[in-house]
CSV table of C-alpha atoms and ligand atoms in Angstrom, one decimal:
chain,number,residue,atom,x,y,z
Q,1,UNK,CA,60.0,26.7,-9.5
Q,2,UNK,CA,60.5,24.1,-6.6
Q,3,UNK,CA,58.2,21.6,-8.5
Q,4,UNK,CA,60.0,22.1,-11.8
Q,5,UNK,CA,63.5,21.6,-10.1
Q,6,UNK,CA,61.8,18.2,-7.9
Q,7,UNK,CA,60.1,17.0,-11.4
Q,8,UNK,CA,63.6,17.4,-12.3
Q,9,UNK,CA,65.6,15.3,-9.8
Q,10,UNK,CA,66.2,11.5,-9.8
Q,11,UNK,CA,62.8,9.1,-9.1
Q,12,UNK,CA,62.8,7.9,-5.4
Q,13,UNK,CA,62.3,4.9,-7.1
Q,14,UNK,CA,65.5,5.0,-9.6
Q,15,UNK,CA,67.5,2.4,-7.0
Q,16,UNK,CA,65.1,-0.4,-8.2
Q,17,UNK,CA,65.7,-3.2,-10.4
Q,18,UNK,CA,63.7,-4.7,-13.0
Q,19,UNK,CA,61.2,-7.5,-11.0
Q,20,UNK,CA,61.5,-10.8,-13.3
Q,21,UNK,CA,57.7,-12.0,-14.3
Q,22,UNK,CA,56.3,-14.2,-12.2
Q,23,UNK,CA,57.6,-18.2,-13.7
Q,24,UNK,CA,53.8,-19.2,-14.3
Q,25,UNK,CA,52.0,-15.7,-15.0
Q,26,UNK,CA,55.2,-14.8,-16.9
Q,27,UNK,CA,54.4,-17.2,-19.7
Q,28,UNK,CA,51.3,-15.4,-20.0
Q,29,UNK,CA,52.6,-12.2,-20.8
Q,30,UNK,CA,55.8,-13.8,-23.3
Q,31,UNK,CA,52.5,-15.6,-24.5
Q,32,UNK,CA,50.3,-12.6,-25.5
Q,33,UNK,CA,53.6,-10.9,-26.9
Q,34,UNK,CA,54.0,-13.3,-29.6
Q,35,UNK,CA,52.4,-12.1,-33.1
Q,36,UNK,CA,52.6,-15.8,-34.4
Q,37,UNK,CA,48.7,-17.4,-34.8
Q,38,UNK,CA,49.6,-20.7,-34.2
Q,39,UNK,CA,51.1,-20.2,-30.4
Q,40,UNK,CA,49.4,-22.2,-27.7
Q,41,UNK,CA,49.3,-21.5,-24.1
Q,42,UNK,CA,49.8,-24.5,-22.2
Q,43,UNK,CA,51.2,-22.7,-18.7
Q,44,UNK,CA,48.7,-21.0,-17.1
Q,45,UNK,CA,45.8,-23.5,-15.0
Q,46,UNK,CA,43.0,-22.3,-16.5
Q,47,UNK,CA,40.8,-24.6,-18.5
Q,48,UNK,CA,39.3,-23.9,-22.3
Q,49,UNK,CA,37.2,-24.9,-24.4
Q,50,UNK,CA,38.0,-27.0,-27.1
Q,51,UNK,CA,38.2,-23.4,-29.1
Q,52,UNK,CA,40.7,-22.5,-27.0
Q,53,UNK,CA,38.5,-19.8,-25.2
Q,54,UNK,CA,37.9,-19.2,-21.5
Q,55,UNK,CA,34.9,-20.9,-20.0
Q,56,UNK,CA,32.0,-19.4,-18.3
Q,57,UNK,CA,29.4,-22.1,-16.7
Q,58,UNK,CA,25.7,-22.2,-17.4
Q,59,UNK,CA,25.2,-22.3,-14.2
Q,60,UNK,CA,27.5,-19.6,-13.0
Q,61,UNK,CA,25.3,-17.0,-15.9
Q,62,UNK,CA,21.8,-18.4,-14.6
Q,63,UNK,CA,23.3,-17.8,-11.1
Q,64,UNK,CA,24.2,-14.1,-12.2
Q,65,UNK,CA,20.9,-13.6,-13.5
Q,66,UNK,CA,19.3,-14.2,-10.5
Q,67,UNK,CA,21.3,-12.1,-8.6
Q,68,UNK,CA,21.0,-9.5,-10.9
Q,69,UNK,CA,16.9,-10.1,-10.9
Q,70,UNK,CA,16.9,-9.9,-7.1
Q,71,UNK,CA,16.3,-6.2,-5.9
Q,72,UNK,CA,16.3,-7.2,-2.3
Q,73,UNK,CA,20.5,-7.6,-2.8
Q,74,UNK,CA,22.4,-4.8,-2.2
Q,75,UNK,CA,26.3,-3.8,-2.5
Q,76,UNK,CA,27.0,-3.3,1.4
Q,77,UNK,CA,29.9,-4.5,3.2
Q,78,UNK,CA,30.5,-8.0,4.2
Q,79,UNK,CA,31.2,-9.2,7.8
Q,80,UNK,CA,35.0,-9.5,8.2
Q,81,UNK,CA,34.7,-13.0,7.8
Q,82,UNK,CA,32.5,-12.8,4.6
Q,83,UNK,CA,29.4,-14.5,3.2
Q,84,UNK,CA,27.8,-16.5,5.9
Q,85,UNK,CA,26.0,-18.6,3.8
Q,86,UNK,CA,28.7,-19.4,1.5
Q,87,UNK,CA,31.1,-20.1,4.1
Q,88,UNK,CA,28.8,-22.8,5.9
Q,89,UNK,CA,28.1,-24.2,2.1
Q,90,UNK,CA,31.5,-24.2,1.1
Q,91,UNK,CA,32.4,-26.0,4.4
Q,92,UNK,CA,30.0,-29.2,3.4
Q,93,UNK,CA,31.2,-28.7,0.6
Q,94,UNK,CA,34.6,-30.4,1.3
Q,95,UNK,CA,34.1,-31.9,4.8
Q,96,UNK,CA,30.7,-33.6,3.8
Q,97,UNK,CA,27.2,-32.4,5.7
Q,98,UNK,CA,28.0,-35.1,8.3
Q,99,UNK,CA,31.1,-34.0,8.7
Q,100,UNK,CA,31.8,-34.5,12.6
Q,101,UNK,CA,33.6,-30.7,12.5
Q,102,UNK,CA,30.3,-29.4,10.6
Q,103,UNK,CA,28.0,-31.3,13.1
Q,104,UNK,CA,29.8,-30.2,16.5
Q,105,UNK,CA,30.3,-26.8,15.3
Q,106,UNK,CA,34.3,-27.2,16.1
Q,107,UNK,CA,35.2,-25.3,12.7
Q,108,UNK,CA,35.4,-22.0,11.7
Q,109,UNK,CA,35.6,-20.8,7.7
Q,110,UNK,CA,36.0,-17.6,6.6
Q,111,UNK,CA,35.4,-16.5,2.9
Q,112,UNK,CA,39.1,-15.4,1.6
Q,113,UNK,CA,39.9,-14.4,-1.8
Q,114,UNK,CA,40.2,-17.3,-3.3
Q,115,UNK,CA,42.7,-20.3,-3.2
Q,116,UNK,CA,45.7,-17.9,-2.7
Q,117,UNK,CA,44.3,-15.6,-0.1
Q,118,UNK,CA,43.1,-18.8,1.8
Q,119,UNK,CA,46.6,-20.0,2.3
Q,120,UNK,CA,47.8,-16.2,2.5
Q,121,UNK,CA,45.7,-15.9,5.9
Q,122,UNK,CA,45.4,-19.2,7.0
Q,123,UNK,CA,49.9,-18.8,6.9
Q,124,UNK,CA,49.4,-15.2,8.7
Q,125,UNK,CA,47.2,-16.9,11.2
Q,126,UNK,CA,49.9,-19.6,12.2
Q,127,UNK,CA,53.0,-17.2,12.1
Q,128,UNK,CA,51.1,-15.4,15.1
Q,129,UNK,CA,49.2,-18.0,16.8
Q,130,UNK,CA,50.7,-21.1,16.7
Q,131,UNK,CA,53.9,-22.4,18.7
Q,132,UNK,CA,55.5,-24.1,15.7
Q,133,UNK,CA,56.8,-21.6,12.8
Q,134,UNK,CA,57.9,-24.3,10.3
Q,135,UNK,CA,56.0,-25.4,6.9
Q,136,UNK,CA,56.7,-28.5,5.0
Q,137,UNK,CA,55.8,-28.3,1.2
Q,138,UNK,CA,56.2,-31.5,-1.3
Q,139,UNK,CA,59.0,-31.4,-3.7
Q,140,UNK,CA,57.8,-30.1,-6.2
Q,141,UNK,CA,54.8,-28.0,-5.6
Q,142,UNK,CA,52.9,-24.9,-7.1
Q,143,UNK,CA,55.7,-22.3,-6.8
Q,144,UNK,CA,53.7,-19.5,-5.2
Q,145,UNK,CA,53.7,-21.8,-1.8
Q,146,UNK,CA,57.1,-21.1,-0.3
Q,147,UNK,CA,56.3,-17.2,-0.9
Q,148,UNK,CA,53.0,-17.5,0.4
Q,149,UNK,CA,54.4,-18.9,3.8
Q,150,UNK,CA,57.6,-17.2,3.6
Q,151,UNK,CA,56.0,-13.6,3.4
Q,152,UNK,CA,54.0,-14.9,6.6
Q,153,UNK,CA,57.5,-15.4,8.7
Q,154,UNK,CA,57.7,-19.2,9.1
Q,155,UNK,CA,60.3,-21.0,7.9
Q,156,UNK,CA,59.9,-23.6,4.7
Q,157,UNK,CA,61.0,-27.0,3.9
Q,158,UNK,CA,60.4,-29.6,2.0
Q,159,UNK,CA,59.3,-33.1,2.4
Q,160,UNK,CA,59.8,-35.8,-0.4
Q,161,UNK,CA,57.0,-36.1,-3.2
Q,162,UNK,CA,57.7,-37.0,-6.6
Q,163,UNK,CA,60.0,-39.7,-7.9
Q,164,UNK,CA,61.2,-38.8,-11.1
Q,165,UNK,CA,62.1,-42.6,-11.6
Q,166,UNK,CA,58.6,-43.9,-11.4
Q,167,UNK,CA,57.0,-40.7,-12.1
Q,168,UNK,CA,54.7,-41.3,-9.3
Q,169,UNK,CA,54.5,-41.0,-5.7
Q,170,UNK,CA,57.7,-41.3,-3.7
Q,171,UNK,CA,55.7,-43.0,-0.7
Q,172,UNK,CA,58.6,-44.1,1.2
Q,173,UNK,CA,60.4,-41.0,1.2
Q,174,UNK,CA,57.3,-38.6,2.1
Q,175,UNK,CA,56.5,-41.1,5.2
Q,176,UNK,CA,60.7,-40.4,6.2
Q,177,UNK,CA,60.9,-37.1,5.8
Q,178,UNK,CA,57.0,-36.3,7.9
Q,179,UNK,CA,58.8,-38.9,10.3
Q,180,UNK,CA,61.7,-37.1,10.9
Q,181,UNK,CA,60.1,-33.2,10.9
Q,182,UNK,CA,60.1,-31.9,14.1
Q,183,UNK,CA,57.1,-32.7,16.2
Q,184,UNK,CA,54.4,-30.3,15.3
Q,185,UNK,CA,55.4,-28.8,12.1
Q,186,UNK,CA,52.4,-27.7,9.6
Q,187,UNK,CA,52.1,-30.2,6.5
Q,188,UNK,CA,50.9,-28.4,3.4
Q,189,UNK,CA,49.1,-31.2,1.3
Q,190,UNK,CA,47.1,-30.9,-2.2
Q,191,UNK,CA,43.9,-32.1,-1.4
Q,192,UNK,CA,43.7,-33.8,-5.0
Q,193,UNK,CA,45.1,-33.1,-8.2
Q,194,UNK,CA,49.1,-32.5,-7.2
Q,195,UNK,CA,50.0,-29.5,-9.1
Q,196,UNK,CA,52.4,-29.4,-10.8
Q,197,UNK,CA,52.8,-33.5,-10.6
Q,198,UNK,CA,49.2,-35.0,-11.3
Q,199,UNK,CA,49.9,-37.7,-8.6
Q,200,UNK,CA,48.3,-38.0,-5.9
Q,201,UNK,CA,48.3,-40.6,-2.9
Q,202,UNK,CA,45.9,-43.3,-3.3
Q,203,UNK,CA,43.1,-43.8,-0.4
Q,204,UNK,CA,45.2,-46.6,1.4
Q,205,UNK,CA,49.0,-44.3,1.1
Q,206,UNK,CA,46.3,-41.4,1.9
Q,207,UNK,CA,45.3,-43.4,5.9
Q,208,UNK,CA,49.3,-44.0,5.9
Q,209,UNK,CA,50.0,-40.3,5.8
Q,210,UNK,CA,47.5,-39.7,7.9
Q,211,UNK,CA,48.9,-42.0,11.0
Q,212,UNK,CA,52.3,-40.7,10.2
Q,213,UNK,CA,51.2,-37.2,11.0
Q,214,UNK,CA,48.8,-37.5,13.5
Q,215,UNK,CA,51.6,-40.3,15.3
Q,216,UNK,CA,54.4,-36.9,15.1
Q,217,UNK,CA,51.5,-34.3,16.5
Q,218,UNK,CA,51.8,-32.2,12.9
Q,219,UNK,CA,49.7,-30.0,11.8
Q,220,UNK,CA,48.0,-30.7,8.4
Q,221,UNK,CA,47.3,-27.9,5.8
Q,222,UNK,CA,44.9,-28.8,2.8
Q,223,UNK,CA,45.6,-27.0,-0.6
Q,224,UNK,CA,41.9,-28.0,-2.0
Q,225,UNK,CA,42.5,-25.9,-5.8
Q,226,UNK,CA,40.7,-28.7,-7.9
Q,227,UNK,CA,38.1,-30.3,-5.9
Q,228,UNK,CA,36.1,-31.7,-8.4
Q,229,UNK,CA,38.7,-31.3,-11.0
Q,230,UNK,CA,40.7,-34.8,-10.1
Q,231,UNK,CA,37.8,-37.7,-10.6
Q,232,UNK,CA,35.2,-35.5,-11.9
Q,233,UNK,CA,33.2,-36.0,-8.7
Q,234,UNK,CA,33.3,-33.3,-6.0
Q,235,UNK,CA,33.3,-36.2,-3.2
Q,236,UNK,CA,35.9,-37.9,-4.2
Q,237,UNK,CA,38.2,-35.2,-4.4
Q,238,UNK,CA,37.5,-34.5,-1.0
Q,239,UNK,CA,38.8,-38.0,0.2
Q,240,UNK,CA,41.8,-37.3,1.8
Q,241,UNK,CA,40.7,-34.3,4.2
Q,242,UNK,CA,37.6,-36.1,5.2
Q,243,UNK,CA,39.8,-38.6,5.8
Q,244,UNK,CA,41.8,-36.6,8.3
Q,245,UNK,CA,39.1,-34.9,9.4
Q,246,UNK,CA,37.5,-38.0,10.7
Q,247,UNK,CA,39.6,-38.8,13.0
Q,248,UNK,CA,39.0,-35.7,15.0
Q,249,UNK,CA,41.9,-34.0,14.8
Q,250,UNK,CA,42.6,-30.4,13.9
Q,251,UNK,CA,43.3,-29.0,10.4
Q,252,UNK,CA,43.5,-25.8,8.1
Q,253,UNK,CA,41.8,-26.1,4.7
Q,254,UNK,CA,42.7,-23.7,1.7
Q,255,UNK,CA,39.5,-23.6,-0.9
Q,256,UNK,CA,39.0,-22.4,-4.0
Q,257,UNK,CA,36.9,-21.6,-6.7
Q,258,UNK,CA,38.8,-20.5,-9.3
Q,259,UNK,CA,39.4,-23.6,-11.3
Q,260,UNK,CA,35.8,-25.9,-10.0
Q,261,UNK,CA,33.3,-23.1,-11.0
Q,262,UNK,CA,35.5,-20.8,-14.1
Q,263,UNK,CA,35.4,-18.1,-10.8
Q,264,UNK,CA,39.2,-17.4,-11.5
Q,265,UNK,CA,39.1,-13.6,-11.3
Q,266,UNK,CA,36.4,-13.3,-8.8
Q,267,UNK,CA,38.6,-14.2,-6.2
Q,268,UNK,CA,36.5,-16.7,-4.4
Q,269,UNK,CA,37.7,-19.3,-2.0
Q,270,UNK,CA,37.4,-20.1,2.0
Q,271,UNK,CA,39.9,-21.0,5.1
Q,272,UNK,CA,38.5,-23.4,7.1
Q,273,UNK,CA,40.2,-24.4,10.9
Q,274,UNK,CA,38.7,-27.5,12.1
Q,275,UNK,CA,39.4,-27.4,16.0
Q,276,UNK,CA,39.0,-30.0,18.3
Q,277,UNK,CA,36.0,-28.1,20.5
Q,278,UNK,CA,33.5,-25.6,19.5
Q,279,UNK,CA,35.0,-23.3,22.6
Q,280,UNK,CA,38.0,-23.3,20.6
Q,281,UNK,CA,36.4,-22.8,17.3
Q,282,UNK,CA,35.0,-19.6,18.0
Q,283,UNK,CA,38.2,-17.9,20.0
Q,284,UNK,CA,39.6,-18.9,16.5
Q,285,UNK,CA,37.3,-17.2,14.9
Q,286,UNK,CA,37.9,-14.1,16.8
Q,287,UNK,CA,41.7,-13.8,16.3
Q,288,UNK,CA,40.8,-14.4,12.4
Q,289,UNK,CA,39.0,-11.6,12.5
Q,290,UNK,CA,42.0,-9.4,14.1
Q,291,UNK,CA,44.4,-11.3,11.3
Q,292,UNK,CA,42.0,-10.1,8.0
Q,293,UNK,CA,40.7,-7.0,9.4
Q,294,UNK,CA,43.9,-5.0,8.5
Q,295,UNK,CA,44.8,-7.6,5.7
Q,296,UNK,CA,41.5,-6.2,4.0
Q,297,UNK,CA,39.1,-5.5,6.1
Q,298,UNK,CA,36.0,-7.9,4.4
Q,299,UNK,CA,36.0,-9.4,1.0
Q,300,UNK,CA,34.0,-8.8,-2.1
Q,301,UNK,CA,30.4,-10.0,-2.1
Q,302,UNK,CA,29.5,-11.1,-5.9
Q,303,UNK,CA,32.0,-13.8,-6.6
Q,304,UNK,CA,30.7,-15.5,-3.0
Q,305,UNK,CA,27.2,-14.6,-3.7
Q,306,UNK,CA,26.9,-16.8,-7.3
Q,307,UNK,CA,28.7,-19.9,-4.9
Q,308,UNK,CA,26.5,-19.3,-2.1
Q,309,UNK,CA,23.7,-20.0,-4.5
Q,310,UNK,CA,24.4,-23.3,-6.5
Q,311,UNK,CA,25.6,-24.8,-3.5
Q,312,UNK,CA,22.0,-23.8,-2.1
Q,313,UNK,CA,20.1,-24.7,-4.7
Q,314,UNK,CA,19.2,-28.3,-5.4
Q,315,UNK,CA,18.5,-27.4,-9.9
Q,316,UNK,CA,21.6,-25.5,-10.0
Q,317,UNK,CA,24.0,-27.5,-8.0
Q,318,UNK,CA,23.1,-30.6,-9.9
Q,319,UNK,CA,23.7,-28.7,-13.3
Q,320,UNK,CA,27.1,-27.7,-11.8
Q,321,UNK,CA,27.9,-31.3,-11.0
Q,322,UNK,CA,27.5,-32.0,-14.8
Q,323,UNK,CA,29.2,-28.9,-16.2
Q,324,UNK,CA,32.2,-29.6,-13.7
Q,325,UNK,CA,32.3,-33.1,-15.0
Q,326,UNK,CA,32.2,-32.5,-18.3
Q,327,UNK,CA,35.8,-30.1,-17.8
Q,328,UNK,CA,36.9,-32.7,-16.2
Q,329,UNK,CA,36.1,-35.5,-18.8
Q,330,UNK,CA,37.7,-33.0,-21.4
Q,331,UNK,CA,40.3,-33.4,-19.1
Q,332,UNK,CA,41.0,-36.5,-19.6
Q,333,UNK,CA,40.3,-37.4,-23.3
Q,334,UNK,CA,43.2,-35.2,-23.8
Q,335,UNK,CA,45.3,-37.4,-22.1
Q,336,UNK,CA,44.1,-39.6,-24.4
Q,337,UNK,CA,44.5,-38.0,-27.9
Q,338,UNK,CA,48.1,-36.6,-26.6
Q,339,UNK,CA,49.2,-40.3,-25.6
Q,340,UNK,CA,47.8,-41.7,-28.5
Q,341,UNK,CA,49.5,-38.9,-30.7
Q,342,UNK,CA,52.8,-39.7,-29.2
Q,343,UNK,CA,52.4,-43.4,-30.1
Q,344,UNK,CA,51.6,-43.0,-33.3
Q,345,UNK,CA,54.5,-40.9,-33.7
Q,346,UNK,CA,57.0,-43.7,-32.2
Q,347,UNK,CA,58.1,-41.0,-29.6
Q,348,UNK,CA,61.0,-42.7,-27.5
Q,349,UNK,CA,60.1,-43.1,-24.0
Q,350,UNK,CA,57.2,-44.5,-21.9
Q,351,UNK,CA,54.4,-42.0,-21.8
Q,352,UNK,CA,52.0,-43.9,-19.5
Q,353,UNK,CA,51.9,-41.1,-17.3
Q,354,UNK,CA,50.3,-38.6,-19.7
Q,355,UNK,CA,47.3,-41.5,-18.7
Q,356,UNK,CA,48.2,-41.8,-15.2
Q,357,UNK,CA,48.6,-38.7,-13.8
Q,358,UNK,CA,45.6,-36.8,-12.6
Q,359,UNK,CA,43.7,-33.0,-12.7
Q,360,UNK,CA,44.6,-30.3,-14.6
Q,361,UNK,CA,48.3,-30.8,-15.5
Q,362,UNK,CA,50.5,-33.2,-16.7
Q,363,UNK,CA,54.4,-33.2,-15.3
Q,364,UNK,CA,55.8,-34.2,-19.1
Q,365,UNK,CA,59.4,-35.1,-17.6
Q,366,UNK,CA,60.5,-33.1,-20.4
Q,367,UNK,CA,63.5,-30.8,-19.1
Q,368,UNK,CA,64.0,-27.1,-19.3
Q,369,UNK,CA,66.4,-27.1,-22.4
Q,370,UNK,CA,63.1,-29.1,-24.3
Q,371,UNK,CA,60.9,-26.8,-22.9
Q,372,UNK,CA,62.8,-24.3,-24.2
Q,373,UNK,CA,63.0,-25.5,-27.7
Q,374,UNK,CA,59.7,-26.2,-28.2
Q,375,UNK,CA,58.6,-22.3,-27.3
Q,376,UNK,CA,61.2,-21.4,-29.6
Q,377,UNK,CA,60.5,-23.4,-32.6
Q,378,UNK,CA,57.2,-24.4,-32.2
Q,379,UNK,CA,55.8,-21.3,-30.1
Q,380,UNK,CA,54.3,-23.5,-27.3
Q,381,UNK,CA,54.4,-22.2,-24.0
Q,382,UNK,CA,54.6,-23.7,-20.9
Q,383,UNK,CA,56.9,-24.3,-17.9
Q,384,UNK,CA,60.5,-24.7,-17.8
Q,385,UNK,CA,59.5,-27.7,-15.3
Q,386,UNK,CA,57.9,-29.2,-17.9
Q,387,UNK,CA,54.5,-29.4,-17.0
Q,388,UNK,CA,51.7,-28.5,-19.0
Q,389,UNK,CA,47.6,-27.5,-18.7
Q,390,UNK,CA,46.1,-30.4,-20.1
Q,391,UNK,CA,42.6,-28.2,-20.2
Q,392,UNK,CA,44.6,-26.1,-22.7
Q,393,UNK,CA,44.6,-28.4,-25.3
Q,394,UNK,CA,42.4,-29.2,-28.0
Q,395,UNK,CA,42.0,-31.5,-30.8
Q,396,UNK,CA,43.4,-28.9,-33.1
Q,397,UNK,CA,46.6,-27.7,-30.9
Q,398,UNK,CA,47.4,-32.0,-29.8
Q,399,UNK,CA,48.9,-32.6,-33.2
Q,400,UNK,CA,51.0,-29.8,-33.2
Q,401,UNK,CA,52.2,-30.8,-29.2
Q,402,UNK,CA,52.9,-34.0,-30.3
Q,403,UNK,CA,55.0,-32.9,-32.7
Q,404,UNK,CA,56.9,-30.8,-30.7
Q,405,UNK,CA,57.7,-33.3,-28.2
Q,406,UNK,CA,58.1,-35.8,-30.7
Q,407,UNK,CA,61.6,-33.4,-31.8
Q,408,UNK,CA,62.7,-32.5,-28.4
Q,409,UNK,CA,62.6,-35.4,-27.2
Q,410,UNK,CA,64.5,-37.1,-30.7
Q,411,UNK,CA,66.5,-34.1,-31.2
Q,412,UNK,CA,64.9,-33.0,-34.5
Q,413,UNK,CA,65.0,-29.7,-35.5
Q,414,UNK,CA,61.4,-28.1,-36.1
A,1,LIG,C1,48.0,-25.9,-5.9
A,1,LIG,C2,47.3,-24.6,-6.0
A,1,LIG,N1,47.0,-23.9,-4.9
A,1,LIG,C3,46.4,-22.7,-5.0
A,1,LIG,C4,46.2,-22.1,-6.2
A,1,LIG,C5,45.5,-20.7,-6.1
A,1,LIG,O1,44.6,-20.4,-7.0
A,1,LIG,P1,43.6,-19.2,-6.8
A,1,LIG,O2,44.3,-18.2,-5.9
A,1,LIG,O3,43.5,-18.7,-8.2
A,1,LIG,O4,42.4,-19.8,-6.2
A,1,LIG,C6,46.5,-22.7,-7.4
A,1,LIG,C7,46.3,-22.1,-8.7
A,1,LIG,O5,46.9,-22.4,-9.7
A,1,LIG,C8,47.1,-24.0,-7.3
A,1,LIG,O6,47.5,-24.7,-8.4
């Protein structure tokens, strides 16, 4: 009787409103609801195959199969901190074997999950441990940042990044506005590959930043998402935190390997914290611990396990280096075809940044009413900033973006 009458009553929940969808995964979902065969799905950052399908590496399957041949493995916990080996390996990975941080021991990494948990608990870290509770992200940047930090308690702002004039780097301004932040405030930077702009710093603006923060005593934090990804080659995209971390100052790196290894929904990425002693390093280490512990407790094991052993192993890391080069060089023929296709159309404007810009996305310049119109009449999706995943295109699908762009932009109808 009493449960009837409760089953009866108002949800606990009936105050709530509907949640919009998240902008980026959103398109996903509007994406899969649309019956039409021709749609293409140029939002989300995950690359493709020129068939349009999702990509799982050789090397990532022969990984597997090892693992899965190998009865000495077993499904127990991980430390708090996760896979040792993959965290020391993922480490070199970025910093370089000789890295004067790997060398003197004066970092600690911990396996997160992935690119997003990284930054989640490297953010959680600084909102308890460090003096400073202010986080400066580029205009613009991958949405999810000023959550991230937000739902961590420090406050956001942002420092100057893209010039829509030039469509490239706003130099000048960035140097102002790291100038002017108050001594001490954290720096979020994208290691390589700016998402959502594709520009990134040369090596000589790079050493400029680099003086202006260490000169103001900030604190820098690497978003590495697409190491790799950028040049095709994993040490060059790991440029400008060696860079910084040459110099022996202190910095947080954010890792993943979502986009470099197809690892997307394992969940696989590291925080580093580069101190400035190994005494330091490892009381770090043991407040991380007290930060994940009731975060998650440990993460999962499989995902790190399959990293842990092409970065170990001479065959299979070489084979990655190919595979990842090969996304990357798909990457970047698109660029081609899509300028090309743009030309040929007589498209008004200057579309040398297609060429220019770098990694996984290109920032079109197209505005949110174009955007719009080309979902609607030509059932391509992709943000309302007007970026787009360049690994989601394919010979087949350019012709049709070209074409779409061609009308927004000359305000024919489809
Ligand atoms: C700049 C940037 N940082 C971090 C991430 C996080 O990726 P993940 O959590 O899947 O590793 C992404 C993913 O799109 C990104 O673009």
């Amino acid at each position: 009787m009493e449960a009837t009458a409760s089953a009866a009553a108002a949800s606990v929940f009936d105050h709530l409103e509907q949640a919009p969808e998240d902008p980026i995964l959103g398109i996903t979902v509007a994406y899969n609801k649309d019956p039409h065969p021709g749609k293409v799905n140029l939002g989300v950052g995950a690359y493709r195959t020129e068939e349009g399908k999702p990509l799982i590496l050789n090397v990532v399957r022969r990984a597997e199969e090892r693992l899965l041949a190998d009865r000495s493995k077993n499904k127990e916990y991980l430390p708090i901190t996760g896979l040792a080996d993959f965290n020391k390996r993922s480490a070199m990975l970025i910093l370089g074997s000789d890295s004067p941080a790997v060398v003197e021991k004066r970092l600690v990494t911990a396996q997160c999950l992935s690119g997003t948990g990284s930054l989640r608990v490297g953010a959680e870290f600084l909102a308890r441990h460090y003096g400073v509770k202010l986080v400066f992200l580029p205009t613009p940047t991958w949405g999810n940042h000023f959550k991230v930090f937000m739902n961590a308690g420090l406050a956001v702002k942002t420092y100057r990044y893209y010039d829509n004039k030039t469509r490239g780097l706003d130099y000048e301004g960035m140097l102002e506005d790291i100038g002017a932040a108050p001594s001490g405030s954290v720096i979020l930077l994208h290691a390589c590959a700016h998402n959502p702009t594709g520009v990134d710093p040369t090596p000589q603006q790079w050493e400029g930043i680099r003086q202006a923060i260490r000169n103001r005593g900030h604190l820098p934090f690497f978003d590495s998402a697409y190491q790799g990804f950028a040049s095709g080659s994993l040490d060059k995209d790991a440029l400008a935190v060696r860079t910084f971390v040459a110099d022996g100052g202190e910095c947080f790196i954010a890792q993943s390997f979502a986009k470099n290894m197809g690892l997307y929904g394992e969940r696989v990425g590291a925080l580093s914290i580069v101190s400035k002693s190994s005494g330091v390093a490892t009381r770090v280490e043991s407040q991380l611990k007290l930060v994940i512990r009731p975060m998650y407790s440990n993460p999962p094991i499989h995902g790190a396990s399959i990293v842990a052993l092409v970065l170990g192993d001479g065959d299979l890391f070489s084979e990655w280096t190919v595979e990842l080069k090969g996304m990357a060089d798909r990457i970047i023929s698109m660029r081609h075809k899509l300028y090309d296709a743009l030309r040929a159309r007589g498209t008004p404007g200057d579309w040398t940044h297609i060429l220019k810009q770098i990694g996984m996305f290109s920032f079109t310049g197209l505005n949110k009413e174009q955007v719009q119109f080309m979902t609607r009449e030509y059932r391509i999706y992709m943000t309302l900033d007007g970026r787009i995943s360049m690994a989601g295109l394919s010979l087949k699908t350019v012709p049709l973006l070209a074409d779409a762009i061609h009308a927004a932009v000359t305000g024919a109808k489809a």
